[in-house]
């Protein structure tokens, strides 16, 4: 049965959680709609995909752009949160379900759910650990979930476990790994970026790449350090500081100069053609220094038919089997990353095996269609009992 869902996301930017929401929102269109608390490229992207979008601008105090740490949710934000919740409750009239996709969206949606008497389903895409979120934020989130939220859909076992450790009610949680439109990603990767190497002045030099927003815990600095041990190896740094982390972006450029890597590190900024860019590199790297909720880029690397090296923590452990579908290295350890890169670059048979098994893993374990079937089942069970 068609359900009318009001999806809610705090961000105007295109992070991994936002890209995952696009496919879900498309599936539930045209009956559903996405509310954003901030305008930006995410709105354009959703509309281009045919999804209806409404921007309810958050009050200034709430508009703090950081996702991790939950900045902007102090006591001073309470009047603004309440006002926004009232507007969201009005927007939710005529919908069966409110489905927040981020933490601030959860807080506002939980209140709106009470006001509008609508069930709330939260897409949990964060690791609610002390590394990422302060204690008051973790407490606020689990309290709201335990009291108000009907279902928590965690994008990995790692995010589900952190939620329960933070005090969240296990019975409300279902683990549903993100599903990717594997056919579309394979096609996009197949297009490649024909002149990329030439435009960077490269011919046969080995090239590795990180495809993540620039943020300290995404660990681009670990790659820079590893490059100091890998003479002749070039690196693409694809991504930008999306959530107020410009100081880190500057720090990366400073380290690049300090360690004499200017000729080998190529900052490309935010790109909309990540799968195609991945085809230009010899190895796709995931360098997060803290547990990743899931790690879309790992799956995208597999679907681009590239060997992937990921850090052994969080959701990455649910995707990659070390030595088979990719290589795993300890988070934050540049020498281990350098050794793994060298291993893949030097051993063509290993690289081919990782590519073949990685591709199969992404296609068989993370397809969009099967994820949507399970999600539909969860939604039906919630709406039916309300
Ligand atoms: N991405 C992008 N352009 C960039 C850098 C990253 O479109 O310049 C995409 C990337 O392809 C992936 C997502 O952003 O789909 C990042 O998702 P991930 O789960 O890896 O990390 P998150 O940003 O959600 O923490």
Short mmCIF file of N, CA and C in Angstrom, two decimals, residues 66-70 103 122 124-142 155-168 217 289-293 313-315:
data_model
loop_
_atom_site.label_atom_id
_atom_site.label_comp_id
_atom_site.label_asym_id
_atom_site.label_seq_id
_atom_site.Cartn_x
_atom_site.Cartn_y
_atom_site.Cartn_z
N UNK A 66 27.26 21.90 11.96
CA UNK A 66 27.95 20.63 12.28
C UNK A 66 26.97 19.52 12.54
N UNK A 67 27.29 18.35 12.06
CA UNK A 67 26.44 17.18 12.32
C UNK A 67 26.94 16.48 13.56
N UNK A 68 28.23 16.16 13.59
CA UNK A 68 28.77 15.49 14.77
C UNK A 68 28.85 16.49 15.91
N UNK A 69 28.66 16.02 17.14
CA UNK A 69 28.75 16.89 18.31
C UNK A 69 27.42 17.53 18.66
N UNK A 70 26.53 17.63 17.67
CA UNK A 70 25.19 18.15 17.95
C UNK A 70 25.16 19.60 18.37
N UNK A 103 20.08 13.83 13.27
CA UNK A 103 19.79 14.00 14.70
C UNK A 103 18.89 15.19 15.01
N UNK A 122 12.89 6.82 12.68
CA UNK A 122 14.16 7.55 12.56
C UNK A 122 15.17 6.71 11.79
N UNK A 124 18.64 6.11 11.61
CA UNK A 124 19.84 6.36 12.43
C UNK A 124 21.08 6.10 11.58
N UNK A 125 21.83 7.15 11.30
CA UNK A 125 23.00 7.04 10.45
C UNK A 125 24.24 7.58 11.16
N UNK A 126 24.25 7.49 12.47
CA UNK A 126 25.37 8.00 13.27
C UNK A 126 25.77 6.95 14.28
N UNK A 127 27.03 7.04 14.70
CA UNK A 127 27.48 6.23 15.82
C UNK A 127 27.33 7.12 17.06
N UNK A 128 26.40 6.76 17.91
CA UNK A 128 26.12 7.61 19.09
C UNK A 128 27.13 7.33 20.20
N UNK A 129 28.38 7.54 19.90
CA UNK A 129 29.42 7.24 20.90
C UNK A 129 30.01 8.55 21.41
N UNK A 130 30.74 8.48 22.53
CA UNK A 130 31.36 9.70 23.06
C UNK A 130 32.32 10.33 22.06
N UNK A 131 32.92 9.50 21.19
CA UNK A 131 33.84 10.05 20.18
C UNK A 131 33.15 11.06 19.28
N UNK A 132 31.87 10.81 18.99
CA UNK A 132 31.16 11.66 18.02
C UNK A 132 30.20 12.64 18.67
N UNK A 133 29.58 12.26 19.81
CA UNK A 133 28.50 13.09 20.37
C UNK A 133 28.65 13.26 21.87
N UNK A 134 28.34 14.48 22.34
CA UNK A 134 28.44 14.76 23.77
C UNK A 134 27.37 13.95 24.53
N UNK A 135 27.59 13.82 25.84
CA UNK A 135 26.67 13.04 26.67
C UNK A 135 25.25 13.61 26.66
N UNK A 136 25.09 14.96 26.82
CA UNK A 136 23.72 15.49 26.80
C UNK A 136 22.99 15.17 25.49
N UNK A 137 23.72 15.24 24.39
CA UNK A 137 23.07 14.95 23.10
C UNK A 137 22.67 13.49 23.03
N UNK A 138 23.55 12.61 23.48
CA UNK A 138 23.23 11.17 23.43
C UNK A 138 22.01 10.89 24.30
N UNK A 139 21.98 11.56 25.47
CA UNK A 139 20.84 11.33 26.38
C UNK A 139 19.55 11.85 25.78
N UNK A 140 19.62 13.04 25.19
CA UNK A 140 18.42 13.62 24.59
C UNK A 140 17.88 12.69 23.50
N UNK A 141 18.79 12.22 22.66
CA UNK A 141 18.37 11.39 21.52
C UNK A 141 17.76 10.07 21.99
N UNK A 142 18.41 9.38 22.92
CA UNK A 142 17.85 8.09 23.33
C UNK A 142 16.55 8.28 24.13
N UNK A 155 21.54 2.08 10.13
CA UNK A 155 22.13 1.70 8.84
C UNK A 155 23.26 0.67 8.96
N UNK A 156 23.55 0.24 10.20
CA UNK A 156 24.53 -0.84 10.37
C UNK A 156 24.37 -1.41 11.78
N UNK A 157 24.98 -2.56 11.99
CA UNK A 157 24.97 -3.12 13.35
C UNK A 157 25.75 -2.19 14.26
N UNK A 158 26.80 -1.58 13.70
CA UNK A 158 27.63 -0.67 14.51
C UNK A 158 26.79 0.49 15.04
N UNK A 159 25.95 1.10 14.19
CA UNK A 159 25.15 2.22 14.71
C UNK A 159 24.08 1.73 15.67
N UNK A 160 23.53 0.53 15.41
CA UNK A 160 22.53 -0.01 16.33
C UNK A 160 23.15 -0.29 17.71
N UNK A 161 24.35 -0.88 17.71
CA UNK A 161 24.98 -1.23 18.98
C UNK A 161 25.32 0.03 19.79
N UNK A 162 25.82 1.05 19.10
CA UNK A 162 26.15 2.30 19.82
C UNK A 162 24.88 2.93 20.40
N UNK A 163 23.79 2.83 19.67
CA UNK A 163 22.51 3.37 20.15
C UNK A 163 22.08 2.66 21.43
N UNK A 164 22.19 1.34 21.43
CA UNK A 164 21.77 0.57 22.60
C UNK A 164 22.72 0.85 23.78
N UNK A 165 24.03 0.93 23.48
CA UNK A 165 25.00 1.25 24.54
C UNK A 165 24.72 2.62 25.16
N UNK A 166 24.20 3.54 24.35
CA UNK A 166 23.89 4.88 24.86
C UNK A 166 22.58 4.89 25.65
N UNK A 167 21.91 3.74 25.73
CA UNK A 167 20.67 3.66 26.51
C UNK A 167 19.42 3.49 25.66
N UNK A 168 19.59 3.38 24.36
CA UNK A 168 18.45 3.23 23.45
C UNK A 168 17.80 1.85 23.61
N UNK A 217 37.81 13.48 11.36
CA UNK A 217 37.65 12.03 11.59
C UNK A 217 37.55 11.24 10.29
N UNK A 289 39.17 7.81 11.01
CA UNK A 289 39.92 7.49 12.22
C UNK A 289 39.00 7.03 13.35
N UNK A 290 37.70 7.21 13.18
CA UNK A 290 36.73 6.74 14.18
C UNK A 290 35.73 5.84 13.46
N UNK A 291 34.97 5.08 14.25
CA UNK A 291 34.02 4.14 13.66
C UNK A 291 33.06 4.88 12.73
N UNK A 292 32.91 4.34 11.55
CA UNK A 292 32.03 4.91 10.52
C UNK A 292 30.67 4.23 10.65
N UNK A 293 29.57 5.00 10.59
CA UNK A 293 28.25 4.34 10.67
C UNK A 293 28.10 3.26 9.60
N UNK A 313 36.88 -0.48 11.52
CA UNK A 313 36.03 -0.01 12.63
C UNK A 313 34.63 0.19 12.10
N UNK A 314 33.66 0.08 13.00
CA UNK A 314 32.28 0.42 12.67
C UNK A 314 31.72 -0.35 11.49
N UNK A 315 30.92 0.36 10.68
CA UNK A 315 30.22 -0.28 9.57
C UNK A 315 31.13 -0.91 8.54
#
